[in-house]
Short mmCIF file of C-alpha atoms and ligand atoms in Angstrom, two decimals:
data_model
loop_
_atom_site.label_atom_id
_atom_site.label_comp_id
_atom_site.label_asym_id
_atom_site.label_seq_id
_atom_site.Cartn_x
_atom_site.Cartn_y
_atom_site.Cartn_z
CA MET X 72 137.29 160.67 109.53
CA LYS X 73 134.23 158.46 109.49
CA SER X 74 132.44 160.67 112.07
CA GLU X 75 132.78 163.64 109.75
CA GLU X 76 131.40 161.68 106.81
CA LEU X 77 128.50 160.40 108.89
CA PHE X 78 127.73 163.90 110.13
CA ASN X 79 127.60 165.23 106.56
CA GLU X 80 125.28 162.39 105.64
CA SER X 81 123.23 162.80 108.79
CA LYS X 82 122.57 166.49 108.12
CA LYS X 83 120.65 165.49 105.00
CA PHE X 84 118.19 163.38 106.96
CA LEU X 85 118.13 164.68 110.54
CA PRO X 86 117.76 168.42 111.27
CA GLY X 87 121.24 169.62 112.20
CA GLY X 88 122.50 166.07 111.91
CA VAL X 89 121.40 165.09 115.43
CA ASP X 90 118.28 164.14 117.36
CA SER X 91 118.79 166.55 120.27
CA PRO X 92 120.41 169.99 119.91
CA VAL X 93 123.19 169.75 122.51
CA ARG X 94 124.72 166.82 120.62
CA ALA X 95 125.80 169.03 117.72
CA TYR X 96 129.12 170.81 118.14
CA LYS X 97 131.77 172.15 115.80
CA PRO X 98 133.28 171.03 113.58
CA TYR X 99 131.36 167.73 113.88
CA PRO X 100 130.37 165.42 116.74
CA PHE X 101 131.97 162.01 117.05
CA PHE X 102 129.61 159.16 116.27
CA ALA X 103 129.50 156.35 118.82
CA GLU X 104 130.37 152.80 117.89
CA ARG X 105 130.07 151.27 121.36
CA ALA X 106 130.60 151.94 125.05
CA LYS X 107 131.69 149.91 128.05
CA GLY X 108 132.28 150.94 131.66
CA SER X 109 133.78 154.44 131.81
CA LYS X 110 134.69 154.48 128.11
CA ILE X 111 132.93 155.40 124.89
CA ILE X 112 134.48 154.43 121.55
CA ASP X 113 133.80 156.27 118.32
CA VAL X 114 133.40 154.97 114.77
CA ASP X 115 137.03 155.88 114.04
CA GLY X 116 138.20 153.60 116.85
CA LYS X 117 139.14 156.36 119.28
CA THR X 118 138.43 155.77 122.98
CA TYR X 119 137.28 158.51 125.35
CA ILE X 120 136.86 158.57 129.12
CA ASP X 121 133.19 159.51 129.27
CA TYR X 122 131.99 162.23 131.67
CA CYS X 123 128.85 162.93 129.65
CA LEU X 124 127.40 159.49 130.33
CA ALA X 125 124.43 160.13 128.08
CA TYR X 126 123.80 163.35 130.05
CA GLY X 127 123.43 161.53 133.32
CA PRO X 128 121.75 158.13 133.16
CA MET X 129 124.75 155.79 133.05
CA VAL X 130 125.61 155.91 136.73
CA LEU X 131 126.91 152.32 136.77
CA GLY X 132 128.93 152.93 133.62
CA HIS X 133 128.03 151.70 130.15
CA ALA X 134 126.79 148.16 129.52
CA ASN X 135 126.48 147.13 133.16
CA PRO X 136 126.57 143.29 133.12
CA GLU X 137 123.62 142.77 135.50
CA VAL X 138 121.43 145.23 133.61
CA MET X 139 122.35 143.60 130.30
CA ALA X 140 121.57 140.10 131.58
CA GLU X 141 118.18 141.05 133.00
CA VAL X 142 117.19 143.06 129.94
CA ILE X 143 118.07 140.15 127.64
CA LEU X 144 115.92 137.81 129.73
CA GLN X 145 113.04 140.27 129.59
CA LEU X 146 113.45 140.80 125.84
CA LYS X 147 112.91 137.11 125.27
CA ASN X 148 109.58 137.44 127.04
CA GLY X 149 108.42 140.42 125.03
CA SER X 150 109.13 144.12 125.11
CA ALA X 151 105.71 145.77 125.46
CA TYR X 152 102.36 144.38 126.52
CA GLY X 153 99.91 147.20 127.08
CA VAL X 154 98.88 145.43 130.27
CA PRO X 155 100.36 145.81 133.76
CA THR X 156 103.28 143.74 135.03
CA GLU X 157 104.50 142.76 138.48
CA LYS X 158 107.83 144.47 137.84
CA GLU X 159 106.12 147.87 137.72
CA ILE X 160 104.95 147.32 141.31
CA GLU X 161 108.46 146.27 142.29
CA LEU X 162 110.05 149.37 140.81
CA ALA X 163 107.37 151.63 142.29
CA LYS X 164 107.94 150.05 145.72
CA MET X 165 111.65 150.65 145.40
CA VAL X 166 111.11 154.32 144.53
CA VAL X 167 108.69 154.70 147.46
CA LYS X 168 111.19 153.09 149.81
CA LYS X 169 114.08 155.29 148.73
CA VAL X 170 112.41 158.65 148.15
CA PRO X 171 111.01 160.62 151.11
CA CYS X 172 108.08 162.35 149.33
CA ALA X 173 106.98 159.32 147.32
CA ASP X 174 103.86 157.39 148.38
CA MET X 175 102.87 156.50 144.81
CA VAL X 176 104.45 156.61 141.36
CA ARG X 177 103.33 157.06 137.73
CA PHE X 178 105.85 155.83 135.18
CA VAL X 179 106.12 157.74 131.90
CA ASN X 180 108.71 157.75 129.11
CA SER X 181 110.87 160.82 129.68
CA GLY X 182 111.70 163.59 132.09
CA THR X 183 109.82 165.96 129.81
CA GLU X 184 106.60 163.98 130.20
CA ALA X 185 107.15 163.75 133.93
CA THR X 186 107.38 167.52 134.50
CA MET X 187 104.52 168.19 132.09
CA SER X 188 102.32 165.77 134.00
CA ALA X 189 103.45 167.04 137.41
CA ILE X 190 102.54 170.61 136.42
CA ARG X 191 99.13 169.51 135.14
CA LEU X 192 98.52 167.66 138.39
CA ALA X 193 99.56 170.67 140.48
CA ARG X 194 97.25 172.94 138.49
CA ALA X 195 94.38 170.53 138.91
CA ALA X 196 94.98 170.09 142.62
CA THR X 197 95.13 173.83 143.34
CA THR X 198 92.74 175.03 140.61
CA ARG X 199 95.35 177.72 139.88
CA ASN X 200 97.20 178.26 136.61
CA LYS X 201 100.49 180.01 137.27
CA ILE X 202 103.75 178.19 137.79
CA VAL X 203 107.10 179.52 138.92
CA LYS X 204 110.39 178.33 137.48
CA PHE X 205 113.97 179.49 137.91
CA GLU X 206 116.11 181.26 135.32
CA GLY X 207 118.37 178.68 133.73
CA SER X 208 116.51 175.66 135.02
CA TYR X 209 115.56 173.00 132.51
CA HIS X 210 112.51 170.81 132.88
CA GLY X 211 112.35 169.28 129.42
CA ALA X 212 111.26 170.45 126.01
CA HIS X 213 107.53 171.08 126.47
CA ASP X 214 105.80 174.45 126.13
CA TYR X 215 105.02 175.33 129.77
CA VAL X 216 108.66 175.41 130.79
CA LEU X 217 110.46 176.54 127.66
CA VAL X 218 111.18 179.97 129.05
CA LYS X 219 114.79 180.92 129.78
CA SER X 220 115.70 177.28 130.06
CA GLY X 221 119.14 175.81 130.54
CA SER X 222 120.60 172.86 128.63
CA GLY X 223 120.30 172.77 124.83
CA ALA X 224 117.60 175.44 125.03
CA MET X 225 120.04 178.13 126.21
CA GLY X 226 119.92 181.00 123.78
CA LEU X 227 116.49 179.91 122.57
CA PRO X 228 114.64 181.39 125.53
CA ASP X 229 111.29 181.53 123.80
CA SER X 230 111.21 178.98 121.04
CA PRO X 231 109.12 179.94 118.02
CA GLY X 232 106.02 177.80 118.07
CA VAL X 233 105.41 178.25 121.79
CA PRO X 234 102.28 180.42 122.06
CA GLU X 235 102.34 183.32 124.50
CA GLU X 236 99.10 181.94 125.88
CA THR X 237 101.06 178.94 127.13
CA THR X 238 103.98 180.73 128.74
CA LYS X 239 102.13 183.75 130.12
CA ASN X 240 101.44 181.58 133.15
CA THR X 241 105.11 180.74 133.64
CA ILE X 242 106.84 183.18 135.99
CA LEU X 243 110.64 183.33 136.07
CA VAL X 244 112.64 184.05 139.18
CA PRO X 245 116.37 183.98 139.97
CA PHE X 246 117.71 180.96 141.88
CA ASN X 247 118.88 181.43 145.48
CA ASP X 248 117.04 184.74 145.95
CA GLU X 249 114.50 184.75 148.80
CA ASP X 250 113.30 188.35 148.47
CA VAL X 251 112.10 188.06 144.90
CA LEU X 252 109.98 185.04 145.78
CA LEU X 253 108.61 186.62 148.94
CA ASP X 254 107.41 189.63 146.93
CA LEU X 255 106.03 187.44 144.17
CA VAL X 256 104.06 185.21 146.49
CA LYS X 257 102.78 188.22 148.44
CA ASP X 258 101.43 189.68 145.19
CA GLN X 259 100.26 186.62 143.31
CA GLY X 260 100.46 183.68 145.73
CA ASP X 261 96.79 182.82 145.36
CA SER X 262 97.14 182.25 141.62
CA ILE X 263 100.33 180.16 141.78
CA ALA X 264 99.80 176.41 141.45
CA ALA X 265 103.39 175.26 141.78
CA ILE X 266 107.02 176.16 142.14
CA ILE X 267 109.13 173.78 140.09
CA ILE X 268 112.82 173.63 140.91
CA GLU X 269 115.89 171.56 140.25
CA PRO X 270 117.08 171.38 143.88
CA ILE X 271 120.57 171.51 142.43
CA MET X 272 120.67 173.35 139.10
CA GLY X 273 122.21 170.88 136.67
CA ASN X 274 121.40 172.37 133.29
CA ILE X 275 123.34 175.59 133.70
CA GLY X 276 126.47 173.82 134.91
CA PHE X 277 126.19 173.00 138.59
CA ILE X 278 124.62 175.40 141.07
CA PRO X 279 123.82 174.25 144.61
CA PRO X 280 121.10 175.85 146.71
CA LYS X 281 122.34 178.27 149.37
CA LYS X 282 122.07 176.99 152.89
CA GLY X 283 118.46 177.26 154.01
CA TYR X 284 117.08 178.10 150.56
CA LEU X 285 115.18 174.87 150.02
CA GLU X 286 113.83 175.04 153.59
CA PHE X 287 112.66 178.58 152.81
CA LEU X 288 110.88 177.32 149.68
CA ARG X 289 109.24 174.51 151.61
CA LYS X 290 107.89 176.90 154.22
CA LEU X 291 106.75 179.52 151.70
CA THR X 292 104.89 177.01 149.55
CA SER X 293 103.26 175.22 152.50
CA GLU X 294 102.01 178.49 153.95
CA ASN X 295 100.50 179.53 150.64
CA ASP X 296 99.07 176.20 149.47
CA ILE X 297 101.49 176.14 146.56
CA ILE X 298 102.72 172.75 145.40
CA LEU X 299 106.47 172.32 145.59
CA ILE X 300 107.83 170.18 142.76
CA PHE X 301 111.42 168.99 142.87
CA ASP X 302 112.64 168.12 139.41
CA GLU X 303 115.12 165.39 140.29
CA VAL X 304 115.57 164.08 136.78
CA ILE X 305 119.33 164.55 137.30
CA THR X 306 119.76 164.45 141.09
CA GLY X 307 117.39 161.52 141.64
CA PHE X 308 119.35 158.40 142.65
CA ARG X 309 122.58 160.32 141.94
CA ILE X 310 123.18 162.61 144.92
CA ALA X 311 121.84 160.12 147.46
CA GLU X 312 119.54 157.09 147.50
CA GLY X 313 116.58 159.40 148.07
CA GLY X 314 117.95 162.14 145.81
CA ALA X 315 118.49 165.79 146.70
CA GLN X 316 115.43 165.76 148.96
CA GLU X 317 117.14 163.21 151.18
CA TYR X 318 120.51 164.94 150.93
CA PHE X 319 119.15 168.36 151.94
CA GLY X 320 116.41 167.03 154.21
CA VAL X 321 113.62 168.95 152.49
CA THR X 322 110.56 167.01 151.29
CA PRO X 323 108.61 168.38 148.30
CA ASP X 324 104.99 167.54 147.43
CA LEU X 325 105.85 166.05 144.04
CA VAL X 326 109.05 164.84 142.44
CA THR X 327 109.95 164.04 138.86
CA PHE X 328 112.51 161.49 137.73
CA GLY X 329 114.08 160.30 134.49
CA LYS X 330 117.66 159.55 133.46
CA ILE X 331 119.10 157.12 136.08
CA LEU X 332 115.68 155.61 136.85
CA GLY X 333 115.64 153.89 133.44
CA GLY X 334 119.05 152.22 133.83
CA GLY X 335 120.03 153.44 130.35
CA PHE X 336 116.60 153.03 128.76
CA PRO X 337 113.95 155.72 128.24
CA ILE X 338 111.85 156.43 131.30
CA GLY X 339 110.36 159.18 133.40
CA ALA X 340 108.26 159.19 136.54
CA LEU X 341 106.34 161.44 138.82
CA ALA X 342 105.84 160.56 142.43
CA GLY X 343 104.46 162.19 145.52
CA LYS X 344 101.91 162.21 148.24
CA LYS X 345 99.00 159.81 147.95
CA GLU X 346 96.28 162.52 147.99
CA LEU X 347 97.88 164.16 144.98
CA MET X 348 98.87 161.03 143.07
CA GLU X 349 95.40 159.56 143.39
CA MET X 350 94.05 162.48 141.38
CA ILE X 351 95.72 160.92 138.32
CA ALA X 352 93.52 158.88 135.95
CA PRO X 353 92.14 156.30 136.28
CA SER X 354 91.86 156.70 140.07
CA GLY X 355 91.19 160.41 139.54
CA ASN X 356 90.42 162.56 136.53
CA VAL X 357 93.76 164.28 135.80
CA TYR X 358 94.59 162.78 132.46
CA GLN X 359 97.93 161.12 131.89
CA ALA X 360 98.58 158.20 129.55
CA GLY X 361 101.23 156.54 127.41
CA THR X 362 101.56 153.50 125.16
CA PHE X 363 105.00 152.72 126.57
CA ASN X 364 104.42 153.90 130.15
CA GLY X 365 106.01 151.39 132.51
CA ASN X 366 107.33 149.34 129.60
CA PRO X 367 109.00 146.14 130.78
CA ILE X 368 112.43 146.81 129.26
CA SER X 369 112.95 150.20 130.91
CA VAL X 370 111.40 148.96 134.14
CA THR X 371 113.70 145.92 134.21
CA ALA X 372 116.78 148.04 133.54
CA GLY X 373 115.68 150.56 136.18
CA LEU X 374 115.06 147.86 138.78
CA THR X 375 118.39 146.18 138.12
CA THR X 376 120.15 149.54 138.37
CA LEU X 377 118.43 150.77 141.52
CA LYS X 378 119.18 147.47 143.28
CA GLN X 379 122.88 148.23 142.89
CA LEU X 380 122.64 151.75 144.32
CA ASN X 381 123.15 151.15 148.01
CA HIS X 382 124.83 153.13 150.74
CA SER X 383 128.37 152.04 149.88
CA PHE X 384 127.79 153.00 146.25
CA TYR X 385 127.15 156.61 147.28
CA SER X 386 130.17 156.71 149.60
CA GLU X 387 132.32 155.54 146.73
CA MET X 388 130.85 158.06 144.30
CA ASN X 389 131.41 160.88 146.80
CA LEU X 390 135.07 159.92 147.11
CA LYS X 391 135.56 159.78 143.35
CA GLY X 392 133.91 163.16 142.94
CA GLU X 393 136.00 164.76 145.68
CA LYS X 394 139.17 163.33 144.26
CA LEU X 395 138.45 164.71 140.82
CA ARG X 396 137.30 168.14 142.05
CA ASP X 397 140.30 168.47 144.39
CA GLY X 398 142.55 167.51 141.52
CA ILE X 399 141.00 170.13 139.25
CA ARG X 400 141.46 172.77 141.96
CA ASP X 401 145.15 171.82 142.15
CA VAL X 402 145.46 172.11 138.38
CA LEU X 403 143.92 175.59 138.51
CA VAL X 404 146.26 176.71 141.29
CA GLU X 405 149.30 175.41 139.41
CA ASN X 406 148.17 177.34 136.33
CA ASP X 407 147.41 180.44 138.33
CA LEU X 408 143.78 180.39 137.21
CA ASN X 409 140.91 181.53 139.36
CA TYR X 410 138.03 179.54 137.86
CA GLN X 411 135.18 177.99 139.81
CA VAL X 412 135.10 174.26 140.45
CA ALA X 413 131.52 173.33 141.25
CA GLY X 414 130.00 169.99 142.14
CA LEU X 415 128.79 167.51 144.69
CA SER X 416 129.08 163.74 144.84
CA SER X 417 129.41 162.50 141.26
CA MET X 418 128.45 165.82 139.58
CA PHE X 419 130.97 168.49 138.59
CA GLN X 420 131.72 171.38 136.29
CA VAL X 421 134.43 174.02 135.93
CA TYR X 422 133.04 177.48 135.28
CA LEU X 423 135.47 179.59 133.32
CA THR X 424 134.73 182.67 135.40
CA GLU X 425 136.28 184.23 138.48
CA LYS X 426 132.85 184.99 139.89
CA GLU X 427 131.24 182.59 142.34
CA VAL X 428 128.19 181.07 140.67
CA TRP X 429 124.90 181.15 142.58
CA ASN X 430 122.42 181.81 139.77
CA TYR X 431 121.91 182.15 136.02
CA GLU X 432 123.37 185.67 135.83
CA ASP X 433 126.56 184.54 137.58
CA ALA X 434 126.85 181.52 135.29
CA LYS X 435 126.53 183.76 132.25
CA THR X 436 129.80 185.48 133.18
CA ALA X 437 131.66 182.31 132.12
CA GLN X 438 133.80 182.63 129.00
CA ILE X 439 132.06 180.24 126.66
CA ASP X 440 134.45 180.95 123.79
CA LYS X 441 137.28 179.65 125.98
CA PHE X 442 135.19 176.67 126.97
CA THR X 443 135.06 175.60 123.33
CA HIS X 444 138.86 175.42 123.21
CA TYR X 445 138.99 173.65 126.56
CA PHE X 446 136.41 171.12 125.39
CA GLN X 447 138.30 170.49 122.13
CA THR X 448 141.59 169.92 123.92
CA LEU X 449 139.95 167.41 126.24
CA LEU X 450 138.26 165.68 123.33
CA ASN X 451 141.45 165.49 121.25
CA ASN X 452 143.19 163.90 124.22
CA GLY X 453 140.50 161.31 124.86
CA VAL X 454 138.30 162.92 127.52
CA PHE X 455 134.66 163.49 126.62
CA VAL X 456 132.78 166.06 128.67
CA PRO X 457 129.48 167.55 127.48
CA PRO X 458 130.28 170.06 124.73
CA ALA X 459 128.83 173.08 126.52
CA GLN X 460 129.86 175.17 129.52
CA PHE X 461 126.31 175.03 130.86
CA GLU X 462 125.97 171.27 131.04
CA CYS X 463 127.03 169.22 134.03
CA CYS X 464 129.65 166.45 134.00
CA PHE X 465 129.11 163.09 135.66
CA LEU X 466 131.15 160.24 137.08
CA SER X 467 130.11 156.60 137.06
CA LEU X 468 131.01 153.73 139.36
CA MET X 469 133.35 152.47 136.63
CA HIS X 470 135.59 155.56 136.63
CA SER X 471 138.82 154.25 138.13
CA ASP X 472 141.63 156.08 139.91
CA ASP X 473 143.62 155.72 136.70
CA ASP X 474 140.82 157.33 134.71
CA ILE X 475 140.72 160.22 137.16
CA GLN X 476 144.53 160.62 137.13
CA ASN X 477 144.63 160.63 133.33
CA THR X 478 141.75 163.05 133.20
CA LEU X 479 143.51 165.49 135.51
CA GLU X 480 146.59 165.48 133.28
CA ILE X 481 144.40 166.21 130.28
CA ILE X 482 142.44 168.92 132.10
CA ASP X 483 145.84 170.47 132.83
CA LYS X 484 146.49 170.51 129.08
CA GLY X 485 143.05 172.03 128.53
CA MET X 486 143.72 174.80 131.03
CA LYS X 487 147.12 175.50 129.48
CA THR X 488 145.45 175.81 126.07
CA ILE X 489 143.02 178.50 127.21
CA LYS X 490 145.32 180.26 129.64
CA ASN X 491 146.90 182.51 127.08
CA LEU X 492 143.93 183.03 124.80
C1 PLP H 113 117.09 165.89 131.26
C2 PLP H 113 116.15 166.68 132.11
C3 PLP H 113 114.78 166.74 131.86
C4 PLP H 113 114.17 166.15 130.62
O1 PLP H 113 114.25 164.77 130.60
P1 PLP H 113 114.12 164.01 129.17
O2 PLP H 113 114.11 162.57 129.54
O3 PLP H 113 115.31 164.45 128.37
O4 PLP H 113 112.84 164.47 128.58
C5 PLP H 113 113.96 167.37 132.77
N1 PLP H 113 114.46 167.94 133.88
C6 PLP H 113 115.77 167.92 134.16
C7 PLP H 113 116.26 168.53 135.43
C8 PLP H 113 116.67 167.31 133.28
O5 PLP H 113 117.98 167.32 133.53
#
């Protein structure tokens, strides 16, 4: 297999043979040749229905024709200027129009940069140092938040190279637990700058907030002058036009974006209330900068993508998601399995546990050894889901009824494989 050969070659030049840890799985990852719509095709010519979708960004499917056309036009006019462009205003306006908490936007290059900058801003605004994050949440690969993270960082809770001095100000709490936070804020509220949360946990599978939990957080943070940051790098523009904050009707002080916002190109953003955003340099003195910030290619792709994400788009995505999740539930019933099907709109995951999953500890009861076999069966049969139990799967607009039907048959095979293990 050419993928296997490439992986062996790759390991000589790239640590672990990949550029991001989650991409490596046993015995070797397939190498992509091209992708179109709901499909990704590997270098050996095999086609997969893609539910990884680059870990979230490709909400319109791969190689969306409008995005391609606009990006090609922009490319001909140059790909980076180091001076502002009108399109940045256009994209910022679109974000402000769609997202409840957004008065102003700063474009950066990744979700990681967005959360790093949002935390710096929150610390500056409150002149406090501590931040609170949730066990199993992932906010990118920078030092402040690399403590019991989800995603590829699972199992590397404290990476070597992250000084204790950096993470001693990061306090971990369990998701969906009001009492722990009440006690924490009572004790230390006046030294906490921000609570950063994925309003739906998407890097430990899929965990929704309990009813009223986000409202509780909003009230607690407001009363204690703590800045509430929603990390909507996954949920932004996926769950609803205005993200999870629109869906749940809870407005944070700051929000971070990435993934979908770049229409398949690298981007990140932080957005929020004007008073806060105007503290960012050069209008204020909270430093944030980047050579490629707001670069015209990503901005063009983002604009062309966001223009296509209207109300009917979300209705359609909700239907696709429901159809797939209902189908998986049927497969589980037929196989007499009691696993958890989690998800909302175009996000989903099957937890291989009989326990309902409301936090990190619950998620950890999933049988990850079985997941490996399940994943391999899907892959062998032409369905690509992220290679880890604690990632989330995604649908795109291009996933057809046929794709979903085929996928359900293959998931049935996957479940039959692990049933008797
Ligand atoms: C992917 C992700 C990030 C990091 O974004 P990058 O663009 O990979 O740096 C941050 N937060 C959440 C919730 C994510 O899913």
